[in-house]
Amino acid sequence: MALKFITAEEAASYVHHNDNVGFSGFTPAGCPKVVPGAIARKAAEEHAKGNPFQIGMFTGASTGDKLDGELARANAIKFRTPYQSNKDLRAALNAHQAQYFDLHLSELAQSLRYGFLGKIDVAIVEAADVTEDGEIVPTSGVGILPTICRMADRIIVELNCRHPKEIRGMHDIYEPADPPLRREIPIYTPSDRIGNDCVKVDPAKIVGVVRTDEPNEGGKFSPLDDVTMAIGKNVADFLVSEIKAGRLPKEFVPLQSGVGNVANAVLGCMGANESIPAFNVYTEVIQDAVIELMKQGRVKFASGCSLSVSNEVIREIYANLDFFKDKILLRPQEISNNPEVARRLGLIAINTALEADIFGNINSTHVSGTRMMNGIGGSGDFTRSAMLSIFTTPSTAKEGKISAFVPMVSHLDHSEHSVKIIITEYGVADLRGKSPIQRARCIIDNCVHPDYKPLLEEYLAMGIKGHTPQNLKCCFAFHEELAASGDMHNVDWSKYNK
């Protein structure tokens, strides 16, 4: 069947009001970049005529501004799931202009197949290659690509020449059977290949192919500072101490690391510490630091869902495919983030906390308990399944006016039962085998900024007698003071403890 090449505007004509649309990619890597803009323009035109036009959106995770941003600004989003990180979309979600449900990333494809979230009308996917017999080769990110292609009535392919056809072979496309037919996912080391090198679809469903030459929206991370480097060093030193104590095998275990500056600092410090052996990565997002360590021989293999790297690094990878192709594997997110595989491999999971409380509960998503930041992403997929779950965070934010540690988290994403280690620039709180009161003292002593230690020690002393000594009159005083004066330093317990 011959492929039909169309414009982005023609592609948008296949997307209708109230359609549910699935998009490929995971972070800006692998996301379509021109058809979403055409859909946004169509929405604006329909709105100008007084007609409704909004779509439901399923993505792998966050996307680029050319997808989430364009559609958010056009008020073209009916609902959105899962993780997002676009400022305009975030504003729309917090203003209830679009409905958002935050979902563990490993669960999305399965929930779609089970029918919990409705049908998929259109799949819009980026490809490095597409054949007349329906073979689609993904680019630098996979996400929920195989599931949306199989379930959609119509498929639109963005064929992006920035990604060479020779990338084929870097992907491992595998969908597990649904219960009661599901078997184990046969991954026993990060480098195991269990699926296909492309997505195979009914070619009759491909309604059009749009040629593009758009680069990834992959900017560089901010330079590392003293705080992020101190956190990275504390993580590396802690892992070395675990190896020496025999609590981690001397040959080490695979690593999962979240996204951002702290994650890059952690990876860099681990790579620089010769007491940590060369290691494998089994994660969702492969970042610049992983590629640098791979070139140094410190990372042996990286399995993930996306190459979420800077444009400079993606060009380097493509220019040296012979070196990288047998060291990187890109999978759908229900495999990269699968709790079964994470538990089997015995991962070290390192993710970032937005806020923690003194008893070890973690808030990853909501500012002051109400305003969505980005979403839970894959942190929950890994935290409960890892051999060792670590959360990192700077001890303060906003020039010290916000403490990352509070009496009680304003929103709970990861409970004390799943959080084993918390690390800041000041030190390490090892919470394993500790009661609530012991955890609180460990966190205050080792992780909290010195400015906030007296306040939190006073709070702990005020706690109502019981297994977890909370004071329900005062537990949100940090947040209330931030709202009132803009600075948590100004907490006066006497105002609350009446």
PDB file of C-alpha atoms in Angstrom, residues 192-474:
ATOM      1  CA  ASP A 192      18.108  -8.210  27.204  1.00  0.00           C
ATOM      2  CA  ARG A 193      16.167  -7.685  23.962  1.00  0.00           C
ATOM      3  CA  ILE A 194      12.699  -9.215  23.965  1.00  0.00           C
ATOM      4  CA  GLY A 195      10.682  -7.466  21.240  1.00  0.00           C
ATOM      5  CA  ASN A 196      10.817  -5.965  17.743  1.00  0.00           C
ATOM      6  CA  ASP A 197      12.939  -3.170  16.282  1.00  0.00           C
ATOM      7  CA  CYS A 198       9.837  -1.311  15.036  1.00  0.00           C
ATOM      8  CA  VAL A 199       6.104  -0.919  15.580  1.00  0.00           C
ATOM      9  CA  LYS A 200       4.016  -2.963  13.153  1.00  0.00           C
ATOM     10  CA  VAL A 201       0.588  -1.575  12.243  1.00  0.00           C
ATOM     11  CA  ASP A 202      -2.128  -2.155   9.676  1.00  0.00           C
ATOM     12  CA  PRO A 203      -0.941   0.127   6.845  1.00  0.00           C
ATOM     13  CA  ALA A 204      -4.567   0.935   5.996  1.00  0.00           C
ATOM     14  CA  LYS A 205      -4.780   2.898   9.273  1.00  0.00           C
ATOM     15  CA  ILE A 206      -1.993   5.296   8.223  1.00  0.00           C
ATOM     16  CA  VAL A 207      -4.041   8.153   6.779  1.00  0.00           C
ATOM     17  CA  GLY A 208      -1.039  10.307   5.985  1.00  0.00           C
ATOM     18  CA  VAL A 209       2.657  10.949   6.388  1.00  0.00           C
ATOM     19  CA  VAL A 210       3.934  14.464   7.092  1.00  0.00           C
ATOM     20  CA  ARG A 211       7.588  15.136   6.265  1.00  0.00           C
ATOM     21  CA  THR A 212       9.418  17.212   8.872  1.00  0.00           C
ATOM     22  CA  ASP A 213      12.895  18.475   9.643  1.00  0.00           C
ATOM     23  CA  GLU A 214      12.308  19.676  13.205  1.00  0.00           C
ATOM     24  CA  PRO A 215      15.012  19.267  15.858  1.00  0.00           C
ATOM     25  CA  ASN A 216      14.191  17.940  19.301  1.00  0.00           C
ATOM     26  CA  GLU A 217      13.311  20.577  21.862  1.00  0.00           C
ATOM     27  CA  GLY A 218      16.201  19.407  23.990  1.00  0.00           C
ATOM     28  CA  GLY A 219      17.915  22.275  25.770  1.00  0.00           C
ATOM     29  CA  LYS A 220      20.936  21.978  28.016  1.00  0.00           C
ATOM     30  CA  PHE A 221      20.618  21.787  31.779  1.00  0.00           C
ATOM     31  CA  SER A 222      21.720  24.692  33.931  1.00  0.00           C
ATOM     32  CA  PRO A 223      25.335  24.573  35.131  1.00  0.00           C
ATOM     33  CA  LEU A 224      25.829  22.522  38.273  1.00  0.00           C
ATOM     34  CA  ASP A 225      26.241  24.574  41.442  1.00  0.00           C
ATOM     35  CA  ASP A 226      27.687  23.889  44.879  1.00  0.00           C
ATOM     36  CA  VAL A 227      24.381  22.546  46.227  1.00  0.00           C
ATOM     37  CA  THR A 228      23.706  20.065  43.418  1.00  0.00           C
ATOM     38  CA  MET A 229      27.334  18.919  43.457  1.00  0.00           C
ATOM     39  CA  ALA A 230      27.193  18.404  47.231  1.00  0.00           C
ATOM     40  CA  ILE A 231      24.052  16.296  46.830  1.00  0.00           C
ATOM     41  CA  GLY A 232      25.735  14.269  44.106  1.00  0.00           C
ATOM     42  CA  LYS A 233      28.807  13.671  46.248  1.00  0.00           C
ATOM     43  CA  ASN A 234      26.673  12.644  49.224  1.00  0.00           C
ATOM     44  CA  VAL A 235      24.828  10.100  47.071  1.00  0.00           C
ATOM     45  CA  ALA A 236      28.051   8.645  45.672  1.00  0.00           C
ATOM     46  CA  ASP A 237      29.709   8.467  49.091  1.00  0.00           C
ATOM     47  CA  PHE A 238      26.639   6.786  50.563  1.00  0.00           C
ATOM     48  CA  LEU A 239      26.575   4.125  47.840  1.00  0.00           C
ATOM     49  CA  VAL A 240      30.271   3.442  48.380  1.00  0.00           C
ATOM     50  CA  SER A 241      29.607   2.979  52.106  1.00  0.00           C
ATOM     51  CA  GLU A 242      26.821   0.518  51.266  1.00  0.00           C
ATOM     52  CA  ILE A 243      29.186  -1.506  49.086  1.00  0.00           C
ATOM     53  CA  LYS A 244      31.834  -1.556  51.820  1.00  0.00           C
ATOM     54  CA  ALA A 245      29.229  -2.635  54.390  1.00  0.00           C
ATOM     55  CA  GLY A 246      28.081  -5.489  52.132  1.00  0.00           C
ATOM     56  CA  ARG A 247      24.568  -4.101  51.740  1.00  0.00           C
ATOM     57  CA  LEU A 248      25.129  -3.618  48.005  1.00  0.00           C
ATOM     58  CA  PRO A 249      26.881  -6.276  45.911  1.00  0.00           C
ATOM     59  CA  LYS A 250      30.453  -5.369  45.006  1.00  0.00           C
ATOM     60  CA  GLU A 251      29.601  -5.737  41.292  1.00  0.00           C
ATOM     61  CA  PHE A 252      26.800  -3.206  41.922  1.00  0.00           C
ATOM     62  CA  VAL A 253      23.214  -3.198  40.572  1.00  0.00           C
ATOM     63  CA  PRO A 254      21.456  -1.227  37.801  1.00  0.00           C
ATOM     64  CA  LEU A 255      20.592   2.408  38.425  1.00  0.00           C
ATOM     65  CA  GLN A 256      17.390   4.346  37.784  1.00  0.00           C
ATOM     66  CA  SER A 257      17.697   8.111  37.926  1.00  0.00           C
ATOM     67  CA  GLY A 258      15.116  10.858  37.478  1.00  0.00           C
ATOM     68  CA  VAL A 259      15.448  13.923  35.293  1.00  0.00           C
ATOM     69  CA  GLY A 260      17.074  17.287  35.998  1.00  0.00           C
ATOM     70  CA  ASN A 261      20.182  19.002  37.335  1.00  0.00           C
ATOM     71  CA  VAL A 262      20.364  17.028  40.571  1.00  0.00           C
ATOM     72  CA  ALA A 263      20.115  13.742  38.662  1.00  0.00           C
ATOM     73  CA  ASN A 264      22.907  14.816  36.324  1.00  0.00           C
ATOM     74  CA  ALA A 265      25.066  15.805  39.298  1.00  0.00           C
ATOM     75  CA  VAL A 266      24.429  12.455  40.986  1.00  0.00           C
ATOM     76  CA  LEU A 267      25.397  10.538  37.849  1.00  0.00           C
ATOM     77  CA  GLY A 268      28.501  12.656  37.355  1.00  0.00           C
ATOM     78  CA  CYS A 269      29.663  12.116  40.928  1.00  0.00           C
ATOM     79  CA  MET A 270      28.988   8.390  40.738  1.00  0.00           C
ATOM     80  CA  GLY A 271      31.000   8.172  37.545  1.00  0.00           C
ATOM     81  CA  ALA A 272      33.899  10.103  39.086  1.00  0.00           C
ATOM     82  CA  ASN A 273      34.024   7.880  42.173  1.00  0.00           C
ATOM     83  CA  GLU A 274      36.326   4.970  41.336  1.00  0.00           C
ATOM     84  CA  SER A 275      35.023   2.969  44.293  1.00  0.00           C
ATOM     85  CA  ILE A 276      31.771   2.521  42.346  1.00  0.00           C
ATOM     86  CA  PRO A 277      32.273  -0.036  39.564  1.00  0.00           C
ATOM     87  CA  ALA A 278      31.127   0.604  35.997  1.00  0.00           C
ATOM     88  CA  PHE A 279      27.372   0.094  36.076  1.00  0.00           C
ATOM     89  CA  ASN A 280      24.267  -0.456  33.966  1.00  0.00           C
ATOM     90  CA  VAL A 281      21.301   1.894  33.780  1.00  0.00           C
ATOM     91  CA  TYR A 282      17.669   0.732  33.696  1.00  0.00           C
ATOM     92  CA  THR A 283      15.589   3.882  33.704  1.00  0.00           C
ATOM     93  CA  GLU A 284      12.972   5.915  31.876  1.00  0.00           C
ATOM     94  CA  VAL A 285      15.014   8.941  30.761  1.00  0.00           C
ATOM     95  CA  ILE A 286      18.584   8.677  29.478  1.00  0.00           C
ATOM     96  CA  GLN A 287      20.262  12.068  30.011  1.00  0.00           C
ATOM     97  CA  ASP A 288      23.472  13.770  28.875  1.00  0.00           C
ATOM     98  CA  ALA A 289      25.409  12.524  31.914  1.00  0.00           C
ATOM     99  CA  VAL A 290      24.695   8.885  31.014  1.00  0.00           C
ATOM    100  CA  ILE A 291      26.086   9.387  27.514  1.00  0.00           C
ATOM    101  CA  GLU A 292      29.223  11.074  28.863  1.00  0.00           C
ATOM    102  CA  LEU A 293      29.793   8.214  31.305  1.00  0.00           C
ATOM    103  CA  MET A 294      29.218   5.727  28.498  1.00  0.00           C
ATOM    104  CA  LYS A 295      32.017   7.322  26.492  1.00  0.00           C
ATOM    105  CA  GLN A 296      34.270   7.055  29.556  1.00  0.00           C
ATOM    106  CA  GLY A 297      33.424   3.385  30.028  1.00  0.00           C
ATOM    107  CA  ARG A 298      31.739   4.080  33.386  1.00  0.00           C
ATOM    108  CA  VAL A 299      28.242   3.192  32.111  1.00  0.00           C
ATOM    109  CA  LYS A 300      28.241  -0.153  30.356  1.00  0.00           C
ATOM    110  CA  PHE A 301      24.665  -0.180  29.029  1.00  0.00           C
ATOM    111  CA  ALA A 302      21.587   2.043  29.252  1.00  0.00           C
ATOM    112  CA  SER A 303      18.007   0.856  28.832  1.00  0.00           C
ATOM    113  CA  GLY A 304      15.299   3.499  28.889  1.00  0.00           C
ATOM    114  CA  CYS A 305      12.240   4.959  27.231  1.00  0.00           C
ATOM    115  CA  SER A 306      13.821   8.044  25.705  1.00  0.00           C
ATOM    116  CA  LEU A 307      17.070   9.755  24.821  1.00  0.00           C
ATOM    117  CA  SER A 308      16.169  12.977  26.582  1.00  0.00           C
ATOM    118  CA  VAL A 309      19.468  14.639  25.792  1.00  0.00           C
ATOM    119  CA  SER A 310      20.578  18.005  24.473  1.00  0.00           C
ATOM    120  CA  ASN A 311      20.566  18.501  20.717  1.00  0.00           C
ATOM    121  CA  GLU A 312      24.352  18.566  20.746  1.00  0.00           C
ATOM    122  CA  VAL A 313      24.439  15.116  22.345  1.00  0.00           C
ATOM    123  CA  ILE A 314      21.776  13.583  20.092  1.00  0.00           C
ATOM    124  CA  ARG A 315      23.820  14.716  17.076  1.00  0.00           C
ATOM    125  CA  GLU A 316      26.882  13.084  18.611  1.00  0.00           C
ATOM    126  CA  ILE A 317      24.991   9.824  19.134  1.00  0.00           C
ATOM    127  CA  TYR A 318      23.733   9.778  15.558  1.00  0.00           C
ATOM    128  CA  ALA A 319      27.207  10.555  14.231  1.00  0.00           C
ATOM    129  CA  ASN A 320      28.615   7.587  16.173  1.00  0.00           C
ATOM    130  CA  LEU A 321      25.853   4.995  15.883  1.00  0.00           C
ATOM    131  CA  ASP A 322      28.367   2.176  15.533  1.00  0.00           C
ATOM    132  CA  PHE A 323      29.567   2.936  19.073  1.00  0.00           C
ATOM    133  CA  PHE A 324      26.225   3.648  20.733  1.00  0.00           C
ATOM    134  CA  LYS A 325      23.829   1.252  19.008  1.00  0.00           C
ATOM    135  CA  ASP A 326      24.795  -1.795  21.063  1.00  0.00           C
ATOM    136  CA  LYS A 327      24.908   0.199  24.329  1.00  0.00           C
ATOM    137  CA  ILE A 328      21.459   1.864  24.284  1.00  0.00           C
ATOM    138  CA  LEU A 329      18.005   0.315  24.130  1.00  0.00           C
ATOM    139  CA  LEU A 330      14.744   2.286  23.980  1.00  0.00           C
ATOM    140  CA  ARG A 331      11.565   0.563  25.188  1.00  0.00           C
ATOM    141  CA  PRO A 332       7.878   1.415  25.714  1.00  0.00           C
ATOM    142  CA  GLN A 333       7.323   2.974  29.127  1.00  0.00           C
ATOM    143  CA  GLU A 334       5.300   0.076  30.504  1.00  0.00           C
ATOM    144  CA  ILE A 335       8.522  -1.947  30.127  1.00  0.00           C
ATOM    145  CA  SER A 336      11.115   0.699  31.055  1.00  0.00           C
ATOM    146  CA  ASN A 337       9.088   1.559  34.174  1.00  0.00           C
ATOM    147  CA  ASN A 338       7.685  -1.885  34.912  1.00  0.00           C
ATOM    148  CA  PRO A 339       7.644  -2.682  38.652  1.00  0.00           C
ATOM    149  CA  GLU A 340       8.111  -6.413  37.987  1.00  0.00           C
ATOM    150  CA  VAL A 341      11.335  -5.790  36.087  1.00  0.00           C
ATOM    151  CA  ALA A 342      12.541  -3.159  38.583  1.00  0.00           C
ATOM    152  CA  ARG A 343      12.070  -5.581  41.483  1.00  0.00           C
ATOM    153  CA  ARG A 344      13.788  -8.421  39.626  1.00  0.00           C
ATOM    154  CA  LEU A 345      16.819  -6.324  38.662  1.00  0.00           C
ATOM    155  CA  GLY A 346      17.223  -4.916  42.186  1.00  0.00           C
ATOM    156  CA  LEU A 347      17.445  -1.291  41.104  1.00  0.00           C
ATOM    157  CA  ILE A 348      18.828   1.663  42.973  1.00  0.00           C
ATOM    158  CA  ALA A 349      16.140   4.290  42.325  1.00  0.00           C
ATOM    159  CA  ILE A 350      17.082   7.956  42.715  1.00  0.00           C
ATOM    160  CA  ASN A 351      14.314  10.538  42.331  1.00  0.00           C
ATOM    161  CA  THR A 352      13.719  14.136  43.331  1.00  0.00           C
ATOM    162  CA  ALA A 353      11.399  15.346  46.071  1.00  0.00           C
ATOM    163  CA  LEU A 354       9.531  18.628  45.853  1.00  0.00           C
ATOM    164  CA  GLU A 355       8.870  18.460  49.586  1.00  0.00           C
ATOM    165  CA  ALA A 356       9.419  15.953  52.395  1.00  0.00           C
ATOM    166  CA  ASP A 357       8.196  15.811  55.939  1.00  0.00           C
ATOM    167  CA  ILE A 358      10.178  14.866  58.998  1.00  0.00           C
ATOM    168  CA  PHE A 359       8.624  11.395  59.087  1.00  0.00           C
ATOM    169  CA  GLY A 360       9.782  10.446  55.584  1.00  0.00           C
ATOM    170  CA  ASN A 361       6.724  11.122  53.430  1.00  0.00           C
ATOM    171  CA  ILE A 362       7.362  12.686  50.018  1.00  0.00           C
ATOM    172  CA  ASN A 363       5.440  15.225  47.933  1.00  0.00           C
ATOM    173  CA  SER A 364       6.615  15.097  44.309  1.00  0.00           C
ATOM    174  CA  THR A 365       3.836  17.014  42.612  1.00  0.00           C
ATOM    175  CA  HIS A 366       1.954  19.833  44.371  1.00  0.00           C
ATOM    176  CA  VAL A 367       3.191  23.242  45.503  1.00  0.00           C
ATOM    177  CA  SER A 368       1.653  23.989  48.911  1.00  0.00           C
ATOM    178  CA  GLY A 369      -0.685  21.064  48.423  1.00  0.00           C
ATOM    179  CA  THR A 370      -2.847  22.603  45.693  1.00  0.00           C
ATOM    180  CA  ARG A 371      -0.907  23.750  42.638  1.00  0.00           C
ATOM    181  CA  MET A 372       0.247  21.008  40.286  1.00  0.00           C
ATOM    182  CA  MET A 373       3.879  21.356  39.294  1.00  0.00           C
ATOM    183  CA  ASN A 374       4.550  18.531  36.813  1.00  0.00           C
ATOM    184  CA  GLY A 375       3.218  15.200  38.037  1.00  0.00           C
ATOM    185  CA  ILE A 376       4.339  11.980  39.652  1.00  0.00           C
ATOM    186  CA  GLY A 377       5.980  10.691  36.472  1.00  0.00           C
ATOM    187  CA  GLY A 378       7.790   7.419  36.922  1.00  0.00           C
ATOM    188  CA  SER A 379       8.972   8.012  40.488  1.00  0.00           C
ATOM    189  CA  GLY A 380       6.222   5.838  41.953  1.00  0.00           C
ATOM    190  CA  ASP A 381       6.894   3.035  39.478  1.00  0.00           C
ATOM    191  CA  PHE A 382      10.434   2.702  40.789  1.00  0.00           C
ATOM    192  CA  THR A 383      10.215   3.791  44.434  1.00  0.00           C
ATOM    193  CA  ARG A 384       8.136   0.893  45.724  1.00  0.00           C
ATOM    194  CA  SER A 385       9.899  -1.712  43.580  1.00  0.00           C
ATOM    195  CA  ALA A 386      13.544  -0.726  43.994  1.00  0.00           C
ATOM    196  CA  MET A 387      16.048  -2.498  46.201  1.00  0.00           C
ATOM    197  CA  LEU A 388      17.072   0.934  47.425  1.00  0.00           C
ATOM    198  CA  SER A 389      14.818   3.995  46.999  1.00  0.00           C
ATOM    199  CA  ILE A 390      16.562   7.338  47.392  1.00  0.00           C
ATOM    200  CA  PHE A 391      15.033  10.815  47.248  1.00  0.00           C
ATOM    201  CA  THR A 392      17.217  13.863  46.773  1.00  0.00           C
ATOM    202  CA  THR A 393      16.408  17.533  47.246  1.00  0.00           C
ATOM    203  CA  PRO A 394      18.132  20.804  48.077  1.00  0.00           C
ATOM    204  CA  SER A 395      17.268  21.635  51.684  1.00  0.00           C
ATOM    205  CA  THR A 396      15.695  24.984  50.773  1.00  0.00           C
ATOM    206  CA  ALA A 397      14.222  26.874  47.835  1.00  0.00           C
ATOM    207  CA  LYS A 398      13.490  30.498  46.911  1.00  0.00           C
ATOM    208  CA  GLU A 399      16.640  31.898  48.558  1.00  0.00           C
ATOM    209  CA  GLY A 400      15.971  29.981  51.747  1.00  0.00           C
ATOM    210  CA  LYS A 401      12.404  31.184  52.254  1.00  0.00           C
ATOM    211  CA  ILE A 402      11.006  27.704  51.657  1.00  0.00           C
ATOM    212  CA  SER A 403      12.170  24.673  53.598  1.00  0.00           C
ATOM    213  CA  ALA A 404      12.074  21.405  51.680  1.00  0.00           C
ATOM    214  CA  PHE A 405      11.310  19.746  55.020  1.00  0.00           C
ATOM    215  CA  VAL A 406       8.052  20.451  56.795  1.00  0.00           C
ATOM    216  CA  PRO A 407       6.085  18.911  59.681  1.00  0.00           C
ATOM    217  CA  MET A 408       3.601  17.221  57.323  1.00  0.00           C
ATOM    218  CA  VAL A 409       3.696  17.135  53.521  1.00  0.00           C
ATOM    219  CA  SER A 410       0.955  19.194  51.920  1.00  0.00           C
ATOM    220  CA  HIS A 411       0.339  16.435  49.354  1.00  0.00           C
ATOM    221  CA  LEU A 412       1.367  12.791  49.605  1.00  0.00           C
ATOM    222  CA  ASP A 413       2.858  10.912  46.644  1.00  0.00           C
ATOM    223  CA  HIS A 414       5.268   8.466  48.313  1.00  0.00           C
ATOM    224  CA  SER A 415       4.633   7.309  51.853  1.00  0.00           C
ATOM    225  CA  GLU A 416       7.139   6.591  54.593  1.00  0.00           C
ATOM    226  CA  HIS A 417       6.718   2.870  53.832  1.00  0.00           C
ATOM    227  CA  SER A 418       8.437   3.253  50.454  1.00  0.00           C
ATOM    228  CA  VAL A 419      11.085   5.905  51.159  1.00  0.00           C
ATOM    229  CA  LYS A 420      14.341   4.409  52.396  1.00  0.00           C
ATOM    230  CA  ILE A 421      16.914   7.204  52.008  1.00  0.00           C
ATOM    231  CA  ILE A 422      16.704  11.018  51.810  1.00  0.00           C
ATOM    232  CA  ILE A 423      19.758  13.046  50.782  1.00  0.00           C
ATOM    233  CA  THR A 424      20.376  16.804  50.691  1.00  0.00           C
ATOM    234  CA  GLU A 425      23.508  18.928  50.427  1.00  0.00           C
ATOM    235  CA  TYR A 426      23.888  18.549  54.206  1.00  0.00           C
ATOM    236  CA  GLY A 427      23.882  14.789  54.455  1.00  0.00           C
ATOM    237  CA  VAL A 428      22.098  11.451  54.356  1.00  0.00           C
ATOM    238  CA  ALA A 429      19.087  10.247  56.349  1.00  0.00           C
ATOM    239  CA  ASP A 430      18.977   6.446  56.288  1.00  0.00           C
ATOM    240  CA  LEU A 431      15.406   5.670  57.358  1.00  0.00           C
ATOM    241  CA  ARG A 432      15.567   1.897  57.105  1.00  0.00           C
ATOM    242  CA  GLY A 433      14.465   0.088  60.244  1.00  0.00           C
ATOM    243  CA  LYS A 434      13.554   3.276  62.095  1.00  0.00           C
ATOM    244  CA  SER A 435      10.347   4.209  63.894  1.00  0.00           C
ATOM    245  CA  PRO A 436       8.606   7.528  63.102  1.00  0.00           C
ATOM    246  CA  ILE A 437      10.288   9.392  65.961  1.00  0.00           C
ATOM    247  CA  GLN A 438      13.681   7.963  64.981  1.00  0.00           C
ATOM    248  CA  ARG A 439      13.112   8.946  61.340  1.00  0.00           C
ATOM    249  CA  ALA A 440      12.221  12.481  62.369  1.00  0.00           C
ATOM    250  CA  ARG A 441      15.375  12.899  64.426  1.00  0.00           C
ATOM    251  CA  CYS A 442      17.490  11.376  61.649  1.00  0.00           C
ATOM    252  CA  ILE A 443      16.060  13.734  59.003  1.00  0.00           C
ATOM    253  CA  ILE A 444      16.350  16.844  61.193  1.00  0.00           C
ATOM    254  CA  ASP A 445      19.924  15.984  62.220  1.00  0.00           C
ATOM    255  CA  ASN A 446      21.212  15.082  58.764  1.00  0.00           C
ATOM    256  CA  CYS A 447      19.168  16.769  56.010  1.00  0.00           C
ATOM    257  CA  VAL A 448      17.430  19.913  57.221  1.00  0.00           C
ATOM    258  CA  HIS A 449      18.926  23.378  56.655  1.00  0.00           C
ATOM    259  CA  PRO A 450      20.356  24.790  59.913  1.00  0.00           C
ATOM    260  CA  ASP A 451      17.908  27.718  59.806  1.00  0.00           C
ATOM    261  CA  TYR A 452      14.944  25.345  60.094  1.00  0.00           C
ATOM    262  CA  LYS A 453      16.300  22.767  62.537  1.00  0.00           C
ATOM    263  CA  PRO A 454      15.142  24.654  65.702  1.00  0.00           C
ATOM    264  CA  LEU A 455      11.616  25.103  64.315  1.00  0.00           C
ATOM    265  CA  LEU A 456      11.261  21.445  63.420  1.00  0.00           C
ATOM    266  CA  GLU A 457      12.740  20.289  66.729  1.00  0.00           C
ATOM    267  CA  GLU A 458      10.176  22.468  68.504  1.00  0.00           C
ATOM    268  CA  TYR A 459       7.422  20.956  66.390  1.00  0.00           C
ATOM    269  CA  LEU A 460       8.553  17.453  67.245  1.00  0.00           C
ATOM    270  CA  ALA A 461       8.479  18.312  70.955  1.00  0.00           C
ATOM    271  CA  MET A 462       4.899  19.592  70.571  1.00  0.00           C
ATOM    272  CA  GLY A 463       3.701  16.402  68.925  1.00  0.00           C
ATOM    273  CA  ILE A 464       0.741  14.602  70.445  1.00  0.00           C
ATOM    274  CA  LYS A 465       1.757  11.433  72.183  1.00  0.00           C
ATOM    275  CA  GLY A 466       1.442   8.427  69.922  1.00  0.00           C
ATOM    276  CA  HIS A 467       3.358   6.343  67.453  1.00  0.00           C
ATOM    277  CA  THR A 468       3.706   9.292  65.028  1.00  0.00           C
ATOM    278  CA  PRO A 469       3.870  12.474  67.116  1.00  0.00           C
ATOM    279  CA  GLN A 470       2.033  14.923  64.882  1.00  0.00           C
ATOM    280  CA  ASN A 471       0.365  18.114  66.122  1.00  0.00           C
ATOM    281  CA  LEU A 472      -2.685  18.611  63.918  1.00  0.00           C
ATOM    282  CA  LYS A 473      -3.060  22.234  64.976  1.00  0.00           C
ATOM    283  CA  CYS A 474       0.415  23.101  63.738  1.00  0.00           C
TER     284      CYS A 474
END
